[in-house]
Short mmCIF file of C-alpha atoms and ligand atoms in Angstrom, two decimals:
data_model
loop_
_atom_site.label_atom_id
_atom_site.label_comp_id
_atom_site.label_asym_id
_atom_site.label_seq_id
_atom_site.Cartn_x
_atom_site.Cartn_y
_atom_site.Cartn_z
CA MET A 19 -3.68 -29.50 0.66
CA THR A 20 -6.10 -28.58 3.30
CA SER A 21 -9.68 -29.97 2.13
CA SER A 22 -11.79 -26.52 3.11
CA PHE A 23 -11.35 -23.02 3.96
CA LEU A 24 -13.59 -20.17 5.11
CA LEU A 25 -14.39 -16.96 3.58
CA LEU A 26 -15.67 -13.88 5.02
CA VAL A 27 -18.15 -11.53 3.07
CA GLY A 28 -18.60 -7.82 3.43
CA SER A 29 -21.82 -6.17 2.76
CA PHE A 30 -24.08 -3.11 2.39
CA SER A 31 -26.25 -5.02 4.67
CA PRO A 32 -25.61 -5.06 8.46
CA MET A 33 -24.00 -8.50 8.24
CA ILE A 34 -20.96 -10.04 7.87
CA SER A 35 -21.25 -13.68 6.45
CA THR A 36 -18.92 -16.81 7.00
CA LEU A 37 -18.70 -19.30 4.30
CA ASN A 38 -16.94 -22.17 4.06
CA PHE A 39 -15.60 -23.66 0.91
CA THR A 40 -14.79 -27.23 0.28
CA LEU A 41 -12.36 -27.97 -2.36
CA SER A 42 -13.25 -31.58 -3.42
CA PRO A 43 -15.69 -31.77 -4.93
CA PRO A 44 -15.85 -28.13 -4.96
CA SER A 45 -18.99 -26.76 -2.93
CA LEU A 46 -19.90 -23.24 -1.09
CA THR A 47 -21.87 -23.06 1.83
CA LEU A 48 -23.35 -20.56 4.47
CA VAL A 49 -21.90 -20.91 8.05
CA SER A 50 -23.19 -17.91 9.95
CA GLN A 51 -23.91 -14.57 9.69
CA THR A 52 -23.06 -11.87 12.18
CA PRO A 53 -24.33 -8.24 12.88
CA ALA A 54 -21.43 -5.67 12.40
CA GLY A 55 -22.63 -1.94 12.47
CA THR A 56 -24.54 -0.82 9.57
CA SER A 57 -22.48 -1.34 6.78
CA PRO A 58 -19.60 -3.48 6.86
CA THR A 59 -18.61 -3.35 3.32
CA TRP A 60 -14.76 -3.71 3.41
CA LEU A 61 -12.74 -6.27 5.15
CA LEU A 62 -9.38 -6.77 5.76
CA GLY A 63 -7.35 -9.63 7.30
CA ASN A 64 -4.72 -9.25 10.01
CA PRO A 65 -1.53 -10.51 8.20
CA THR A 66 0.03 -12.15 11.37
CA ASN A 67 -3.14 -13.68 13.19
CA SER A 68 -5.70 -15.02 10.91
CA SER A 69 -8.26 -14.95 13.79
CA ILE A 70 -8.25 -11.26 13.54
CA PHE A 71 -9.85 -9.10 10.81
CA TYR A 72 -11.03 -5.44 10.49
CA ALA A 73 -14.17 -4.14 8.89
CA THR A 74 -15.43 -0.61 8.05
CA ASP A 75 -18.51 0.71 8.68
CA GLU A 76 -19.80 2.59 5.50
CA THR A 77 -22.16 5.22 7.13
CA GLU A 78 -22.48 9.06 7.11
CA THR A 79 -20.06 9.49 10.11
CA GLY A 80 -17.75 6.41 9.44
CA GLY A 81 -16.36 3.71 11.59
CA LEU A 82 -13.53 1.03 11.74
CA ASN A 83 -14.24 -2.24 13.99
CA SER A 84 -11.93 -5.40 14.88
CA LEU A 85 -13.25 -8.75 14.88
CA ILE A 86 -12.36 -12.31 15.83
CA ILE A 87 -13.42 -15.43 14.19
CA ASP A 88 -13.52 -18.71 15.41
CA HIS A 89 -11.90 -21.15 12.98
CA VAL A 90 -13.76 -23.85 14.21
CA THR A 91 -17.00 -22.72 14.34
CA GLY A 92 -16.96 -20.08 11.72
CA LYS A 93 -18.56 -17.62 14.38
CA VAL A 94 -17.28 -13.88 14.33
CA THR A 95 -17.26 -11.81 17.61
CA PRO A 96 -17.01 -8.01 17.13
CA ILE A 97 -14.38 -6.48 19.60
CA ALA A 98 -13.42 -2.90 19.24
CA SER A 99 -14.49 -0.04 17.17
CA ILE A 100 -13.16 3.53 16.19
CA SER A 101 -14.81 6.59 14.48
CA THR A 102 -12.89 7.03 11.05
CA GLN A 103 -13.30 10.72 11.25
CA GLY A 104 -14.77 11.07 7.77
CA GLY A 105 -18.10 9.67 5.84
CA SER A 106 -18.58 6.61 3.76
CA PRO A 107 -14.97 4.59 4.29
CA THR A 108 -14.72 2.25 1.57
CA HIS A 109 -11.33 0.65 2.27
CA ILE A 110 -8.76 -0.70 5.09
CA GLY A 111 -4.97 -0.95 4.02
CA MET A 112 -2.10 -2.10 6.24
CA VAL A 113 0.19 0.71 5.80
CA GLY A 114 3.91 1.63 7.14
CA ASN A 115 6.29 -1.27 7.72
CA GLY A 116 4.92 -4.51 8.86
CA SER A 117 1.52 -4.94 10.36
CA THR A 118 0.90 -2.40 13.34
CA GLN A 119 -0.87 0.57 11.27
CA LEU A 120 -4.14 0.42 9.18
CA GLY A 121 -5.01 3.25 6.85
CA VAL A 122 -8.97 3.84 6.07
CA ALA A 123 -10.03 6.04 2.99
CA ASN A 124 -13.11 8.16 3.50
CA TYR A 125 -15.11 8.47 0.65
CA GLY A 126 -17.38 11.16 1.94
CA GLY A 127 -15.39 14.08 2.24
CA GLY A 128 -11.97 13.14 1.07
CA SER A 129 -9.62 12.00 3.66
CA VAL A 130 -7.61 9.16 5.16
CA PHE A 131 -7.69 7.84 8.72
CA PHE A 132 -4.56 6.33 10.28
CA THR A 133 -4.50 4.11 13.36
CA THR A 134 -2.10 2.31 15.46
CA LEU A 135 -2.81 -1.31 16.53
CA GLU A 136 -2.21 -2.11 20.03
CA ASP A 137 0.06 -5.33 20.66
CA ASP A 138 -3.25 -7.54 20.81
CA HIS A 139 -4.08 -6.25 17.20
CA LEU A 140 -7.59 -5.79 18.27
CA HIS A 141 -7.52 -2.16 19.93
CA PHE A 142 -7.13 1.11 18.10
CA ALA A 143 -4.73 3.91 19.35
CA ASN A 144 -2.76 6.79 17.72
CA PRO A 145 -5.83 8.15 15.27
CA GLN A 146 -4.64 10.63 12.82
CA LEU A 147 -6.59 12.43 9.83
CA VAL A 148 -5.18 13.37 6.77
CA LYS A 149 -7.79 15.54 4.41
CA PHE A 150 -7.43 16.28 1.02
CA ASP A 151 -9.13 19.54 1.52
CA SER A 152 -6.84 21.26 -1.01
CA VAL A 153 -9.05 20.27 -4.10
CA GLN A 154 -12.66 20.33 -4.93
CA LYS A 155 -14.64 16.89 -4.53
CA SER A 156 -12.28 14.75 -3.08
CA ASN A 157 -13.26 11.01 -2.71
CA ALA A 158 -10.68 9.01 -1.31
CA HIS A 159 -11.09 5.65 -2.44
CA GLN A 160 -8.27 3.17 -1.62
CA VAL A 161 -5.10 3.08 0.78
CA VAL A 162 -2.18 1.03 -0.70
CA SER A 163 1.43 0.92 0.89
CA ASN A 164 4.37 1.19 -1.11
CA GLY A 165 7.13 0.96 1.10
CA ALA A 166 7.80 3.95 3.14
CA GLN A 167 5.13 5.53 1.25
CA VAL A 168 1.33 5.24 1.38
CA LEU A 169 -0.68 5.94 -2.30
CA VAL A 170 -4.27 7.12 -2.28
CA SER A 171 -6.51 6.79 -5.06
CA ASP A 172 -9.03 9.54 -5.27
CA LEU A 173 -11.92 8.89 -7.36
CA GLY A 174 -13.27 12.50 -7.31
CA ALA A 175 -10.22 14.79 -7.66
CA ASP A 176 -8.67 12.61 -10.47
CA ARG A 177 -5.64 11.62 -8.81
CA VAL A 178 -3.11 9.06 -6.72
CA TRP A 179 -2.10 10.98 -3.59
CA ARG A 180 1.40 10.23 -2.18
CA LEU A 181 1.69 10.69 1.47
CA ASN A 182 5.08 10.38 3.62
CA GLY A 183 6.29 10.52 7.05
CA GLY A 184 4.73 7.45 8.80
CA ALA A 185 7.79 6.59 10.59
CA SER A 186 8.26 9.94 12.43
CA GLY A 187 4.35 9.33 13.80
CA GLN A 188 2.63 11.55 11.45
CA TRP A 189 1.74 11.29 7.52
CA SER A 190 1.68 14.24 5.20
CA ILE A 191 0.97 14.70 1.59
CA GLN A 192 3.98 14.96 -0.29
CA GLY A 193 2.13 15.30 -3.94
CA ALA A 194 -0.10 13.51 -6.34
CA ILE A 195 -0.02 11.67 -9.29
CA SER A 196 -2.39 13.09 -11.88
CA ARG A 197 -5.12 11.01 -13.74
CA PRO A 198 -7.08 11.93 -16.57
CA SER A 199 -9.92 14.46 -15.77
CA GLY A 200 -13.14 12.85 -15.28
CA SER A 201 -11.45 9.26 -15.09
CA GLY A 202 -12.19 8.46 -11.36
CA PRO A 203 -9.26 6.53 -10.10
CA ARG A 204 -10.89 3.80 -8.24
CA HIS A 205 -8.36 0.98 -7.32
CA ILE A 206 -4.75 0.72 -7.53
CA VAL A 207 -1.79 -1.75 -7.63
CA VAL A 208 1.78 -1.09 -7.38
CA ASP A 209 4.06 -4.04 -8.43
CA ASP A 210 7.63 -3.84 -9.63
CA SER A 211 7.83 0.15 -9.41
CA SER A 212 4.70 0.11 -11.61
CA LEU A 213 1.41 1.99 -10.69
CA TYR A 214 -1.60 0.12 -12.27
CA THR A 215 -5.10 2.12 -12.20
CA LEU A 216 -8.45 1.09 -12.53
CA HIS A 217 -10.26 4.27 -13.50
CA GLU A 218 -14.42 3.98 -12.47
CA ARG A 219 -15.54 6.27 -15.03
CA ALA A 220 -13.09 5.81 -17.73
CA ASN A 221 -13.18 1.81 -17.41
CA THR A 222 -9.55 1.88 -18.38
CA LEU A 223 -6.46 0.04 -16.56
CA THR A 224 -3.30 2.29 -16.91
CA GLN A 225 0.12 1.39 -16.04
CA GLN A 226 2.81 4.13 -14.96
CA THR A 227 6.27 3.13 -14.59
CA ALA A 228 9.00 4.41 -11.95
CA VAL A 229 6.46 5.10 -9.23
CA THR A 230 8.95 4.61 -6.32
CA PRO A 231 8.64 5.62 -2.30
CA SER A 232 11.30 8.29 -3.20
CA SER A 233 10.18 9.26 -6.72
CA THR A 234 8.02 12.71 -7.48
CA GLY A 235 6.52 14.43 -9.96
CA GLN A 236 4.71 12.80 -12.80
CA PRO A 237 5.55 9.11 -13.67
CA THR A 238 5.25 7.95 -17.49
CA GLU A 239 2.15 6.07 -18.58
CA VAL A 240 3.13 3.43 -20.86
CA ALA A 241 -0.40 1.75 -21.31
CA SER A 242 -4.07 2.42 -21.23
CA ILE A 243 -6.27 -0.36 -22.09
CA SER A 244 -10.50 -0.27 -21.88
CA ILE A 245 -11.53 -3.12 -19.65
CA ILE A 246 -15.34 -2.71 -21.21
CA PRO A 247 -16.00 -6.10 -23.10
CA SER A 248 -15.93 -5.79 -26.83
CA ASP A 249 -19.37 -7.07 -27.27
CA THR A 250 -20.84 -4.60 -24.89
CA PRO A 251 -22.82 -2.11 -26.42
CA ALA A 252 -21.01 1.46 -26.80
CA SER A 253 -23.91 3.22 -25.31
CA ALA A 254 -23.91 1.30 -21.96
CA THR A 255 -22.39 2.88 -18.74
CA LEU A 256 -20.32 1.09 -16.73
CA TYR A 257 -18.07 1.67 -13.71
CA ALA A 258 -15.33 -0.31 -13.16
CA GLY A 259 -14.95 -2.15 -9.81
CA GLU A 260 -11.94 -4.29 -8.52
CA LEU A 261 -8.40 -4.52 -9.43
CA LEU A 262 -6.29 -7.41 -8.60
CA LEU A 263 -2.76 -8.71 -9.27
CA ALA A 264 -1.67 -12.57 -8.76
CA HIS A 265 1.89 -13.18 -9.07
CA THR A 266 2.05 -17.11 -9.51
CA PRO A 267 2.43 -19.01 -11.79
CA SER A 268 2.91 -15.78 -13.90
CA PRO A 269 1.63 -12.32 -13.20
CA VAL A 270 -1.94 -11.95 -14.00
CA MET A 271 -4.56 -9.19 -13.35
CA TYR A 272 -8.14 -8.87 -13.04
CA ALA A 273 -10.52 -5.93 -13.50
CA SER A 274 -14.22 -6.07 -12.78
CA ASN A 275 -16.94 -3.93 -14.54
CA ARG A 276 -20.72 -3.26 -13.15
CA GLU A 277 -23.58 -2.61 -14.82
CA ASP A 278 -23.05 -4.36 -18.21
CA PRO A 279 -26.25 -4.67 -20.03
CA SER A 280 -25.42 -8.04 -21.38
CA PRO A 281 -27.67 -10.97 -20.52
CA ALA A 282 -24.66 -12.78 -19.42
CA GLY A 283 -23.78 -10.40 -16.56
CA ASP A 284 -20.89 -8.38 -15.88
CA ALA A 285 -17.46 -9.16 -16.86
CA ILE A 286 -13.89 -9.86 -15.47
CA ALA A 287 -11.12 -8.56 -17.82
CA VAL A 288 -8.13 -10.48 -17.55
CA PHE A 289 -4.40 -9.06 -18.25
CA GLU A 290 -0.81 -10.35 -18.54
CA LEU A 291 1.77 -7.90 -17.74
CA ASN A 292 5.34 -6.99 -19.50
CA PRO A 293 3.63 -5.70 -21.56
CA LEU A 294 0.27 -5.26 -20.11
CA THR A 295 -2.07 -7.05 -22.60
CA LYS A 296 -5.72 -7.95 -22.32
CA VAL A 297 -5.90 -11.23 -23.03
CA ALA A 298 -9.49 -12.40 -21.90
CA GLU A 299 -13.03 -10.97 -21.08
CA ILE A 300 -15.17 -13.48 -19.12
CA ARG A 301 -18.71 -12.99 -18.33
CA THR A 302 -19.80 -13.99 -14.99
CA GLY A 303 -23.46 -14.18 -15.01
CA LEU A 304 -23.43 -11.40 -11.72
CA GLN A 305 -25.14 -8.14 -11.63
CA HIS A 306 -23.40 -5.29 -10.34
CA LEU A 307 -20.02 -7.33 -9.92
CA ARG A 308 -18.52 -5.40 -6.80
CA GLY A 309 -16.42 -7.64 -4.53
CA VAL A 310 -14.06 -9.74 -6.16
CA ALA A 311 -10.86 -11.27 -4.00
CA LEU A 312 -8.14 -14.02 -4.60
CA VAL A 313 -8.41 -16.46 -2.10
CA GLY A 314 -6.76 -19.88 -1.02
CA GLU A 315 -3.41 -21.11 -0.75
CA ASP A 316 -1.38 -19.25 -3.67
CA ASN A 317 -4.63 -17.39 -4.58
CA ALA A 318 -5.80 -20.55 -6.39
CA TYR A 319 -9.20 -19.27 -6.38
CA LEU A 320 -11.03 -16.14 -7.26
CA ILE A 321 -14.31 -15.35 -5.73
CA ALA A 322 -16.86 -12.82 -7.04
CA GLY A 323 -20.06 -11.60 -5.93
CA GLY A 324 -22.98 -9.85 -7.62
CA MET A 325 -24.50 -6.87 -5.24
CA LYS A 326 -27.74 -6.99 -7.42
CA GLY A 327 -28.22 -10.51 -8.18
CA GLY A 328 -26.43 -13.85 -9.31
CA GLY A 329 -25.11 -14.54 -6.18
CA ILE A 330 -21.39 -15.54 -5.21
CA LYS A 331 -19.36 -17.36 -7.44
CA VAL A 332 -15.93 -18.98 -6.95
CA TYR A 333 -13.60 -19.54 -9.72
CA GLU A 334 -10.32 -21.88 -10.19
CA ARG A 335 -7.64 -19.91 -11.80
CA VAL A 336 -6.57 -22.00 -14.63
CA SER A 337 -3.72 -21.56 -17.33
CA ALA A 338 -4.53 -19.55 -20.58
CA ALA A 339 -5.45 -22.60 -22.51
CA GLN A 340 -7.94 -23.51 -20.10
CA GLY A 341 -9.41 -20.00 -20.17
CA TYR A 342 -7.89 -18.39 -17.21
CA LEU A 343 -11.16 -18.82 -14.92
CA LYS A 344 -13.04 -22.19 -14.44
CA GLU A 345 -16.40 -21.72 -12.31
CA VAL A 346 -16.44 -24.43 -9.48
CA ALA A 347 -18.74 -23.64 -6.83
CA SER A 348 -21.45 -20.81 -6.25
CA LEU A 349 -24.16 -19.59 -3.81
CA PRO A 350 -27.59 -18.34 -5.36
CA ALA A 351 -28.58 -14.66 -5.07
CA GLY A 352 -30.43 -13.79 -1.66
CA VAL A 353 -28.20 -15.97 0.55
CA VAL A 354 -25.76 -13.27 1.35
CA ASP A 355 -27.52 -9.78 0.85
CA GLN A 356 -25.69 -7.42 -1.11
CA PRO A 357 -22.08 -8.87 -0.88
CA SER A 358 -19.43 -6.10 -1.61
CA SER A 359 -15.98 -7.63 -0.40
CA PHE A 360 -14.53 -11.02 0.47
CA ILE A 361 -11.53 -12.08 2.56
CA TRP A 362 -9.77 -15.76 2.91
CA VAL A 363 -9.18 -16.82 6.37
CA PRO A 364 -6.00 -18.80 6.16
CA PRO A 365 -5.87 -22.11 8.23
CA GLN A 366 -5.09 -21.24 11.57
CA ASP A 367 -1.60 -23.14 11.77
CA VAL A 368 -0.21 -21.86 8.81
CA ALA A 369 -0.73 -18.25 9.43
CA THR A 370 0.57 -18.56 13.09
CA GLY A 371 3.78 -20.97 12.30
CA GLY A 372 1.92 -23.85 14.11
CA THR A 373 3.43 -23.05 17.51
CA THR A 374 0.57 -21.67 19.93
CA GLN A 375 -2.59 -22.98 18.26
CA ALA A 376 -3.07 -26.06 20.60
CA SER A 377 -6.93 -26.25 19.78
CA THR A 378 -6.62 -25.58 16.10
CA ALA A 379 -9.27 -28.11 14.22
CA THR A 380 -7.16 -27.58 10.90
CA ALA A 381 -4.30 -30.06 10.27
CA SER A 382 -1.38 -28.70 8.59
CA ILE A 383 -0.67 -29.06 5.23
CA PRO A 384 1.61 -31.97 4.24
CA GLY A 385 4.42 -31.11 2.04
CA VAL A 386 3.68 -27.19 1.79
CA VAL A 387 6.30 -24.90 3.27
CA PRO A 388 5.73 -21.54 3.43
CA THR A 389 8.67 -19.78 2.36
CA SER A 390 7.78 -16.71 4.70
CA SER A 391 6.29 -17.92 8.22
CA VAL A 392 5.15 -13.97 8.74
CA SER A 393 3.61 -12.82 5.50
CA ARG A 394 0.75 -14.60 4.09
CA ALA A 395 0.81 -12.51 1.00
CA HIS A 396 4.11 -13.69 0.15
CA ARG A 397 3.87 -17.49 0.61
CA ARG A 398 4.54 -19.31 -2.44
CA TYR A 399 2.74 -23.00 -2.77
CA LYS A 400 2.72 -25.56 -5.40
CA ILE A 401 -0.33 -24.66 -7.43
CA GLY A 402 -2.14 -27.67 -8.99
CA SER A 403 -4.04 -26.52 -11.94
CA TRP A 404 -2.10 -24.73 -14.13
C1 LIG B 518 -4.63 -14.44 17.42
O1 LIG B 518 -5.52 -13.86 18.15
C2 LIG B 518 -6.34 -14.55 18.82
C3 LIG B 518 -7.49 -13.29 19.40
O2 LIG B 518 -7.36 -12.21 20.00
C4 LIG B 518 -5.90 -14.85 20.29
O3 LIG B 518 -6.50 -15.62 21.06
C5 LIG B 518 -4.84 -15.77 19.64
O4 LIG B 518 -3.73 -16.25 20.66
C6 LIG B 518 -3.86 -15.09 18.67
N1 LIG B 518 -2.80 -15.96 18.12
C7 LIG B 518 -1.46 -15.76 18.47
C8 LIG B 518 -0.43 -16.61 17.79
O5 LIG B 518 -1.37 -14.70 18.89
C1 LIG B 519 -16.06 -26.80 6.48
O1 LIG B 519 -16.50 -27.75 5.70
C2 LIG B 519 -15.42 -28.96 6.48
C3 LIG B 519 -15.67 -30.37 5.24
O2 LIG B 519 -15.71 -29.98 3.81
C4 LIG B 519 -15.98 -29.19 7.52
O3 LIG B 519 -14.98 -30.30 7.96
C5 LIG B 519 -15.48 -28.15 8.40
O4 LIG B 519 -16.06 -28.29 9.81
C6 LIG B 519 -16.75 -26.98 7.93
N1 LIG B 519 -16.49 -25.65 8.78
C7 LIG B 519 -17.24 -25.19 9.07
C8 LIG B 519 -16.85 -24.01 9.98
O5 LIG B 519 -18.24 -25.21 9.07
C1 LIG B 520 9.82 1.84 6.61
O1 LIG B 520 11.14 1.24 6.90
C2 LIG B 520 11.73 2.15 5.91
C3 LIG B 520 13.30 1.73 5.75
O2 LIG B 520 13.60 1.21 6.91
C4 LIG B 520 12.03 3.82 6.19
O3 LIG B 520 12.63 4.67 5.40
C5 LIG B 520 10.37 4.17 6.30
O4 LIG B 520 10.52 5.48 6.93
C6 LIG B 520 9.60 3.33 7.22
N1 LIG B 520 8.45 3.74 7.29
C7 LIG B 520 7.17 3.78 8.03
C8 LIG B 520 6.05 4.33 7.82
O5 LIG B 520 7.78 3.24 9.17
#
């Protein structure tokens, strides 16, 4: 195992923060902060080069930036920028096949911005905008690849758009999956032809089956479960936040909420799959829990941040018998202003296959062989704590 890894934190402040997480004994420290636009709220790592990542600039005009992180110093350097041609971009997803095209959800006005990465993975080309102006109140929130298709959750228009055609150069709307009126679909996960949707306003997690890149029409809903903790007063108004899926050692989903009045803070609901079942509600002590991400080798850890209080916490993912999430390290409130998203910076030699990184300061992981040298999302490691 590596003994430490870096994390990047997006924010509604102008700063991207670099954190260092040491595994044993677990500790979290702030390494550096870098100005990157006005509100670098969402971050995405390049899947083939762990020195490169992208950040939204969630402003009224909307921007997308590419940045480089130095693995040794943790220092971040902004490289290139492009307008997303729409307001308040909330999310960046890799789309198409491979690692050369990005899709960005523009919340304001409702559109998706697509751009192709040049060979250096840093500069942007071929901008394309797809607008959802056939409906009122469109607020695109997330862009998720589903094979040859792209799915876009639309929080304002209560639907999940299906887009096709990127291979021929231009994406276009093929249809949409309806969600209940007023439910506010915010974040989605597609797995094994099931669409899991977390609704910000209804605070439900639903599962719909047979959602394939070629399917059309309305898929069957087989589950709809509230993520609101059982001991939260019914009068409280909560806003569902993030939805995450970990495949190993067995499939688990995490759904966060915000604005819970409990003195124990906002909660993360834990679900097991097949059938979708809520198995735990974990109070975090965080206020306005916004960014939550799975980080580390084989997603061994979950990191969560309170935008309005509580700081940033790292949990080890443990077995059901141990309570699913065990807090192991934290940063107090105020060290990072308004944390909104997180990404893991995989050790350099692992992400690149160890061939071209002569200057890397991170040793290879003894005994760990990635099953794929390309996609870090699909690598499998032995996980120690289950
Ligand atoms: C990753 O990107 C960085 C920054 O552009 C570059 O210096 C490095 O050579 C790239 N690594 C690989 C393996 O291409
Ligand atoms: C992170 O912490 C480890 C020790 O746990 C240290 O070796 C490494 O240099 C630190 N990295 C940065 C960028 O500060
Ligand atoms: C991805 O690959 C599939 C199968 O080769 C192809 O049908 C599809 O059009 C491709 N999609 C994009 C966006 O390139």
